Amino acid sequence: MKVVDMHCDTISELFYRMEDGKEHSVWKNDCHVDLERMEKGDYCLQNFAMFTSLDRYEKPFEHCMKLVDLFYQELEEHGDRIGIVKTYEDIEENRRLGKMSALLTIEEGGVCQGEIAFLRNFYRLGVRMMTLTWNFRNELGWPNIIRIEGDEAYFEPDTEHGLTETGIEFVREMERLGMIMDVSHLSDAGIMDVFRYTKKPFVASHSNARTVASNPRNLTDEMLKMLSERGGVAGINYCADFLHDWQRGEHAVSRVDDMILHMKHMKKIGGIQCIGLGSDFDGIGGELEIKSPEDLPVLEQAMRRAGFTEEEIEGVFYKNVLRVYKEILK
C-alpha cells in the first residue's frame, strides 16, 4: 500500500545530531525515519518539516535556513531514490520513474518574523506547506497551547485568540502562492479565522479528533466538518498523548487500536475523504506500536479488520492527501 505522510521532524533531528558531531544521514539512521525504511514501507511521499523552536534559537529565520540547506544536501545526495517536489506534476513524474517524493514544509510560522517577503522567499526555495504556529505565540497568531514559563514550565490551552492582522495577510498570500496552510498547533479561534479568510483546502497535518482524545491539539467536530467541507485533510498523529486520554502516572502507549477509533469518528463527522496520515515521527517519543515507516502494514491490516474498505484504506494512506496536493501545488 502506498503511503503519504504529511509530517515528520526528521531533518530537525538530524540537524541536532550534526550540531553534536554525530552521524546524520537521511539514508540510514536510528531515527524513526530514513529513506531505506521508507522504501521498505512503500512510501510515495514524505513531508519533511523544518521545525524551529522559538525558545531555542535567537535567530529563528537563520536556523530555518540552515535546516533547508540540510534538507537539500541530504535529499539531493539520494536523488536516484527520492525526488524533491514543488508541484503535483513533480510527484507524478517521480512515480513514473519509480522514485519516492520529498515535500519541504515549515513547522513554526514565526521563522518568517512577520515579514511577508520571507514567506515568498521560502516559497521560492521550495517550501510548499507551513504550520502557522507551534507552541508559542508569534507574529501570525496564537497556538492552541501556550507554554507558561517558571520554575516548572507547563502548557495551558488557548482557544480564544486567533490570527493577527499579519496572520490574515499571510494566509491570503499563501493561498495566492499555492502554499498549503497547516492549522495543526493553531488555536481554535485561529482555525476559524483560516476558514473565514481563505477559500481553498487547508490541512491539519498531524492532528486527531478531540472528541476521542480531549487534548486541545486535536480538532473539534466542528473543525472536522469545516475542514471536510473545504476539501482538506487531517493527518492521524501517532503520538500517544493525542490518541488517548491518559491519566497521570499511566504508561502511555501509541496504539493502533486508538488510531482506528479516531478514524472511525472522523469518518462519521467529516467523511473518509478528510483523513490522512501525519505520523509526527522524530517529533514524538514514548512507546510506539508503529515505530517506523516499515510498520505501516500493521495499520493497514487493522483498518481492514475494523471494516474499512480497500478504497477507504487507499484514501487514508495516500489518495486523500494527493487530492489536496493536486488542487494546490500547481
GROMACS .gro file of C-alpha atoms in nm:
model
  330
    1MET     CA    1   0.000   0.000   0.000
    2LYS     CA    2   0.143   0.339  -0.100
    3VAL     CA    3   0.195   0.588   0.184
    4VAL     CA    4   0.187   0.968   0.204
    5ASP     CA    5   0.286   1.110   0.543
    6MET     CA    6   0.216   1.480   0.600
    7HIS     CA    7   0.455   1.538   0.890
    8CYS     CA    8   0.787   1.426   1.034
    9ASP     CA    9   1.062   1.614   1.219
   10THR     CA   10   1.349   1.402   1.088
   11ILE     CA   11   1.552   1.686   0.932
   12SER     CA   12   1.546   1.879   1.260
   13GLU     CA   13   1.652   1.566   1.449
   14LEU     CA   14   1.938   1.511   1.203
   15PHE     CA   15   2.041   1.876   1.245
   16TYR     CA   16   2.068   1.833   1.623
   17ARG     CA   17   2.289   1.531   1.565
   18MET     CA   18   2.503   1.722   1.317
   19GLU     CA   19   2.547   2.001   1.575
   20ASP     CA   20   2.668   1.737   1.823
   21GLY     CA   21   2.913   1.593   1.569
   22LYS     CA   22   2.715   1.272   1.528
   23GLU     CA   23   2.617   1.073   1.218
   24HIS     CA   24   2.322   1.240   1.043
   25SER     CA   25   2.247   1.055   0.720
   26VAL     CA   26   1.890   1.061   0.590
   27TRP     CA   27   1.957   0.734   0.404
   28LYS     CA   28   2.010   0.519   0.713
   29ASN     CA   29   1.996   0.621   1.078
   30ASP     CA   30   1.844   0.527   1.414
   31CYS     CA   31   1.574   0.796   1.399
   32HIS     CA   32   1.215   0.696   1.330
   33VAL     CA   33   1.253   0.781   0.960
   34ASP     CA   34   1.518   0.710   0.700
   35LEU     CA   35   1.496   0.657   0.326
   36GLU     CA   36   1.581   0.289   0.347
   37ARG     CA   37   1.282   0.216   0.572
   38MET     CA   38   1.061   0.447   0.366
   39GLU     CA   39   1.136   0.230   0.064
   40LYS     CA   40   1.053  -0.084   0.261
   41GLY     CA   41   0.725   0.080   0.369
   42ASP     CA   42   0.633   0.156   0.004
   43TYR     CA   43   0.626   0.532   0.063
   44CYS     CA   44   0.509   0.754  -0.217
   45LEU     CA   45   0.578   1.086  -0.041
   46GLN     CA   46   0.707   1.221   0.288
   47ASN     CA   47   0.663   1.579   0.408
   48PHE     CA   48   0.984   1.686   0.582
   49ALA     CA   49   0.918   1.968   0.830
   50MET     CA   50   1.177   2.233   0.910
   51PHE     CA   51   1.093   2.267   1.280
   52THR     CA   52   1.227   2.561   1.480
   53SER     CA   53   1.152   2.610   1.849
   54LEU     CA   54   1.140   2.985   1.914
   55ASP     CA   55   1.276   2.943   2.268
   56ARG     CA   56   1.583   2.752   2.150
   57TYR     CA   57   1.717   2.975   1.873
   58GLU     CA   58   1.763   3.353   1.898
   59LYS     CA   59   1.759   3.386   1.518
   60PRO     CA   60   1.477   3.156   1.402
   61PHE     CA   61   1.490   3.264   1.037
   62GLU     CA   62   1.860   3.184   1.013
   63HIS     CA   63   1.809   2.850   1.186
   64CYS     CA   64   1.531   2.755   0.946
   65MET     CA   65   1.755   2.844   0.651
   66LYS     CA   66   2.018   2.605   0.788
   67LEU     CA   67   1.754   2.331   0.806
   68VAL     CA   68   1.653   2.398   0.445
   69ASP     CA   69   2.019   2.367   0.346
   70LEU     CA   70   2.050   2.033   0.527
   71PHE     CA   71   1.729   1.911   0.361
   72TYR     CA   72   1.870   1.980   0.015
   73GLN     CA   73   2.214   1.839   0.099
   74GLU     CA   74   2.074   1.511   0.228
   75LEU     CA   75   1.794   1.460  -0.024
   76GLU     CA   76   1.990   1.562  -0.335
   77GLU     CA   77   2.260   1.309  -0.244
   78HIS     CA   78   1.999   1.036  -0.295
   79GLY     CA   79   1.825   1.183  -0.599
   80ASP     CA   80   1.817   0.843  -0.768
   81ARG     CA   81   1.580   0.714  -0.494
   82ILE     CA   82   1.381   1.022  -0.396
   83GLY     CA   83   1.297   1.348  -0.571
   84ILE     CA   84   1.224   1.686  -0.412
   85VAL     CA   85   0.885   1.809  -0.534
   86LYS     CA   86   0.728   2.151  -0.576
   87THR     CA   87   0.426   2.066  -0.793
   88TYR     CA   88   0.181   1.780  -0.823
   89GLU     CA   89   0.330   1.703  -1.163
   90ASP     CA   90   0.668   1.650  -0.991
   91ILE     CA   91   0.503   1.386  -0.771
   92GLU     CA   92   0.355   1.213  -1.075
   93GLU     CA   93   0.690   1.223  -1.255
   94ASN     CA   94   0.865   1.060  -0.958
   95ARG     CA   95   0.601   0.788  -0.951
   96ARG     CA   96   0.661   0.722  -1.321
   97LEU     CA   97   1.034   0.697  -1.250
   98GLY     CA   98   0.980   0.464  -0.953
   99LYS     CA   99   1.112   0.720  -0.704
  100MET     CA  100   0.974   0.847  -0.374
  101SER     CA  101   0.895   1.216  -0.326
  102ALA     CA  102   1.000   1.466  -0.058
  103LEU     CA  103   0.798   1.781   0.014
  104LEU     CA  104   0.963   2.067   0.203
  105THR     CA  105   0.749   2.218   0.482
  106ILE     CA  106   0.794   2.458   0.774
  107GLU     CA  107   0.667   2.396   1.127
  108GLU     CA  108   0.652   2.735   1.303
  109GLY     CA  109   0.547   3.036   1.100
  110GLY     CA  110   0.740   3.251   1.346
  111VAL     CA  111   1.054   3.188   1.140
  112CYS     CA  112   0.917   3.448   0.896
  113GLN     CA  113   0.924   3.706   1.178
  114GLY     CA  114   0.613   3.869   1.033
  115GLU     CA  115   0.790   3.952   0.706
  116ILE     CA  116   0.581   3.861   0.403
  117ALA     CA  117   0.898   3.880   0.190
  118PHE     CA  118   1.046   3.595   0.396
  119LEU     CA  119   0.736   3.387   0.322
  120ARG     CA  120   0.773   3.449  -0.052
  121ASN     CA  121   1.141   3.361  -0.043
  122PHE     CA  122   1.069   3.037   0.141
  123TYR     CA  123   0.824   2.958  -0.138
  124ARG     CA  124   1.098   3.027  -0.394
  125LEU     CA  125   1.321   2.785  -0.202
  126GLY     CA  126   1.059   2.513  -0.242
  127VAL     CA  127   0.854   2.532   0.078
  128ARG     CA  128   0.502   2.420  -0.010
  129MET     CA  129   0.335   2.392   0.332
  130MET     CA  130   0.366   2.590   0.653
  131THR     CA  131   0.234   2.528   1.004
  132LEU     CA  132   0.132   2.876   1.115
  133THR     CA  133   0.229   2.837   1.482
  134TRP     CA  134   0.392   2.589   1.716
  135ASN     CA  135   0.360   2.617   2.097
  136PHE     CA  136   0.441   2.988   2.117
  137ARG     CA  137   0.255   3.299   2.015
  138ASN     CA  138   0.417   3.455   1.709
  139GLU     CA  139   0.353   3.741   1.467
  140LEU     CA  140   0.085   3.538   1.288
  141GLY     CA  141  -0.130   3.428   1.579
  142TRP     CA  142  -0.179   3.209   1.884
  143PRO     CA  143  -0.127   2.834   1.925
  144ASN     CA  144  -0.378   2.602   2.093
  145ILE     CA  145  -0.149   2.554   2.391
  146ILE     CA  146   0.073   2.821   2.544
  147ARG     CA  147   0.396   2.741   2.726
  148ILE     CA  148   0.394   2.910   3.068
  149GLU     CA  149   0.748   2.972   3.190
  150GLY     CA  150   0.852   2.942   3.554
  151ASP     CA  151   1.035   2.714   3.794
  152GLU     CA  152   0.839   2.431   3.636
  153ALA     CA  153   0.726   2.522   3.284
  154TYR     CA  154   0.386   2.391   3.179
  155PHE     CA  155   0.135   2.426   2.896
  156GLU     CA  156  -0.208   2.589   2.913
  157PRO     CA  157  -0.482   2.565   2.648
  158ASP     CA  158  -0.560   2.879   2.448
  159THR     CA  159  -0.875   2.852   2.239
  160GLU     CA  160  -0.982   3.218   2.223
  161HIS     CA  161  -0.709   3.415   2.045
  162GLY     CA  162  -0.688   3.378   1.668
  163LEU     CA  163  -0.484   3.515   1.380
  164THR     CA  164  -0.332   3.861   1.394
  165GLU     CA  165  -0.375   4.108   1.107
  166THR     CA  166  -0.034   3.992   0.986
  167GLY     CA  167  -0.151   3.632   1.010
  168ILE     CA  168  -0.453   3.710   0.794
  169GLU     CA  169  -0.223   3.874   0.539
  170PHE     CA  170  -0.001   3.564   0.544
  171VAL     CA  171  -0.276   3.308   0.484
  172ARG     CA  172  -0.412   3.511   0.194
  173GLU     CA  173  -0.065   3.530   0.042
  174MET     CA  174  -0.006   3.157   0.099
  175GLU     CA  175  -0.329   3.087  -0.085
  176ARG     CA  176  -0.222   3.312  -0.374
  177LEU     CA  177   0.122   3.150  -0.395
  178GLY     CA  178  -0.002   2.793  -0.376
  179MET     CA  179   0.149   2.714  -0.035
  180ILE     CA  180  -0.067   2.482   0.177
  181MET     CA  181  -0.186   2.621   0.511
  182ASP     CA  182  -0.135   2.381   0.802
  183VAL     CA  183  -0.352   2.451   1.109
  184SER     CA  184  -0.205   2.187   1.341
  185HIS     CA  185  -0.095   2.367   1.661
  186LEU     CA  186  -0.309   2.672   1.574
  187SER     CA  187  -0.568   2.791   1.829
  188ASP     CA  188  -0.937   2.713   1.784
  189ALA     CA  189  -1.009   3.077   1.701
  190GLY     CA  190  -0.716   3.078   1.459
  191ILE     CA  191  -0.854   2.778   1.271
  192MET     CA  192  -1.188   2.958   1.242
  193ASP     CA  193  -1.002   3.259   1.103
  194VAL     CA  194  -0.830   3.046   0.839
  195PHE     CA  195  -1.170   2.917   0.735
  196ARG     CA  196  -1.311   3.271   0.732
  197TYR     CA  197  -1.034   3.441   0.534
  198THR     CA  198  -0.943   3.175   0.277
  199LYS     CA  199  -1.122   2.974   0.011
  200LYS     CA  200  -0.901   2.678  -0.082
  201PRO     CA  201  -0.844   2.349   0.105
  202PHE     CA  202  -0.614   2.356   0.406
  203VAL     CA  203  -0.478   2.075   0.623
  204ALA     CA  204  -0.415   1.981   0.984
  205SER     CA  205  -0.104   1.782   0.905
  206HIS     CA  206  -0.074   1.599   1.238
  207SER     CA  207  -0.394   1.631   1.444
  208ASN     CA  208  -0.657   1.385   1.567
  209ALA     CA  209  -1.018   1.408   1.693
  210ARG     CA  210  -1.080   1.595   2.020
  211THR     CA  211  -1.400   1.402   2.089
  212VAL     CA  212  -1.192   1.082   2.114
  213ALA     CA  213  -0.891   1.233   2.294
  214SER     CA  214  -0.954   1.569   2.461
  215ASN     CA  215  -0.608   1.720   2.410
  216PRO     CA  216  -0.653   2.074   2.270
  217ARG     CA  217  -0.406   1.985   1.994
  218ASN     CA  218  -0.684   1.778   1.839
  219LEU     CA  219  -0.972   1.901   1.622
  220THR     CA  220  -1.329   1.951   1.743
  221ASP     CA  221  -1.617   1.803   1.546
  222GLU     CA  222  -1.699   2.150   1.415
  223MET     CA  223  -1.343   2.187   1.285
  224LEU     CA  224  -1.353   1.845   1.121
  225LYS     CA  225  -1.675   1.940   0.942
  226MET     CA  226  -1.525   2.270   0.826
  227LEU     CA  227  -1.206   2.101   0.710
  228SER     CA  228  -1.403   1.842   0.516
  229GLU     CA  229  -1.638   2.098   0.361
  230ARG     CA  230  -1.334   2.289   0.237
  231GLY     CA  231  -1.184   1.971   0.088
  232GLY     CA  232  -0.899   1.949   0.339
  233VAL     CA  233  -0.740   1.661   0.528
  234ALA     CA  234  -0.631   1.591   0.887
  235GLY     CA  235  -0.332   1.361   0.934
  236ILE     CA  236  -0.355   1.098   1.206
  237ASN     CA  237  -0.084   1.176   1.463
  238TYR     CA  238   0.085   0.871   1.620
  239CYS     CA  239   0.169   1.049   1.948
  240ALA     CA  240   0.014   0.870   2.246
  241ASP     CA  241  -0.094   1.199   2.410
  242PHE     CA  242  -0.313   1.283   2.109
  243LEU     CA  243  -0.460   0.934   2.076
  244HIS     CA  244  -0.591   0.860   2.426
  245ASP     CA  245  -0.680   1.046   2.748
  246TRP     CA  246  -0.411   0.903   2.974
  247GLN     CA  247  -0.428   0.953   3.349
  248ARG     CA  248  -0.128   1.100   3.530
  249GLY     CA  249   0.115   0.820   3.609
  250GLU     CA  250  -0.019   0.584   3.343
  251HIS     CA  251   0.222   0.428   3.096
  252ALA     CA  252   0.129   0.599   2.769
  253VAL     CA  253   0.147   0.384   2.457
  254SER     CA  254   0.075   0.482   2.098
  255ARG     CA  255  -0.167   0.208   1.990
  256VAL     CA  256  -0.308   0.124   1.650
  257ASP     CA  257  -0.646   0.047   1.809
  258ASP     CA  258  -0.669   0.411   1.923
  259MET     CA  259  -0.584   0.531   1.573
  260ILE     CA  260  -0.875   0.324   1.444
  261LEU     CA  261  -1.110   0.489   1.697
  262HIS     CA  262  -1.006   0.833   1.573
  263MET     CA  263  -1.051   0.730   1.210
  264LYS     CA  264  -1.399   0.592   1.275
  265HIS     CA  265  -1.506   0.912   1.448
  266MET     CA  266  -1.352   1.137   1.185
  267LYS     CA  267  -1.522   0.936   0.911
  268LYS     CA  268  -1.855   0.975   1.093
  269ILE     CA  269  -1.814   1.353   1.127
  270GLY     CA  270  -1.637   1.458   0.809
  271GLY     CA  271  -1.631   1.155   0.584
  272ILE     CA  272  -1.342   0.928   0.494
  273GLN     CA  273  -1.213   1.191   0.249
  274CYS     CA  274  -1.091   1.417   0.533
  275ILE     CA  275  -0.850   1.161   0.684
  276GLY     CA  276  -0.481   1.115   0.604
  277LEU     CA  277  -0.161   1.026   0.787
  278GLY     CA  278   0.066   1.266   0.979
  279SER     CA  279   0.290   1.047   1.192
  280ASP     CA  280   0.493   1.320   1.369
  281PHE     CA  281   0.783   1.074   1.355
  282ASP     CA  282   1.103   1.208   1.514
  283GLY     CA  283   0.894   1.466   1.695
  284ILE     CA  284   0.733   1.219   1.936
  285GLY     CA  285   0.865   0.980   2.197
  286GLY     CA  286   0.741   0.702   2.418
  287GLU     CA  287   0.633   0.352   2.328
  288LEU     CA  288   0.505   0.325   1.971
  289GLU     CA  289   0.325   0.032   1.813
  290ILE     CA  290   0.415   0.179   1.473
  291LYS     CA  291   0.783   0.256   1.523
  292SER     CA  292   0.894   0.342   1.170
  293PRO     CA  293   0.774   0.364   0.807
  294GLU     CA  294   0.813  -0.008   0.750
  295ASP     CA  295   0.548  -0.079   1.018
  296LEU     CA  296   0.260   0.082   0.825
  297PRO     CA  297   0.120  -0.257   0.711
  298VAL     CA  298   0.017  -0.306   1.077
  299LEU     CA  299  -0.219  -0.008   1.045
  300GLU     CA  300  -0.340  -0.121   0.704
  301GLN     CA  301  -0.433  -0.464   0.840
  302ALA     CA  302  -0.602  -0.311   1.146
  303MET     CA  303  -0.815  -0.087   0.924
  304ARG     CA  304  -0.919  -0.386   0.717
  305ARG     CA  305  -1.017  -0.581   1.030
  306ALA     CA  306  -1.216  -0.278   1.151
  307GLY     CA  307  -1.429  -0.286   0.837
  308PHE     CA  308  -1.273  -0.014   0.624
  309THR     CA  309  -1.296  -0.090   0.253
  310GLU     CA  310  -0.992  -0.110   0.025
  311GLU     CA  311  -1.094   0.220  -0.132
  312GLU     CA  312  -1.117   0.385   0.211
  313ILE     CA  313  -0.777   0.250   0.318
  314GLU     CA  314  -0.618   0.378  -0.002
  315GLY     CA  315  -0.779   0.716   0.061
  316VAL     CA  316  -0.638   0.745   0.412
  317PHE     CA  317  -0.294   0.611   0.320
  318TYR     CA  318  -0.229   0.837   0.022
  319LYS     CA  319  -0.513   0.936  -0.211
  320ASN     CA  320  -0.685   1.195   0.009
  321VAL     CA  321  -0.368   1.396   0.062
  322LEU     CA  322  -0.267   1.369  -0.304
  323ARG     CA  323  -0.610   1.509  -0.396
  324VAL     CA  324  -0.532   1.824  -0.196
  325TYR     CA  325  -0.182   1.849  -0.344
  326LYS     CA  326  -0.322   1.816  -0.695
  327GLU     CA  327  -0.554   2.111  -0.634
  328ILE     CA  328  -0.299   2.343  -0.474
  329LEU     CA  329   0.051   2.250  -0.591
  330LYS     CA  330   0.042   2.385  -0.946
   0.00000   0.00000   0.00000
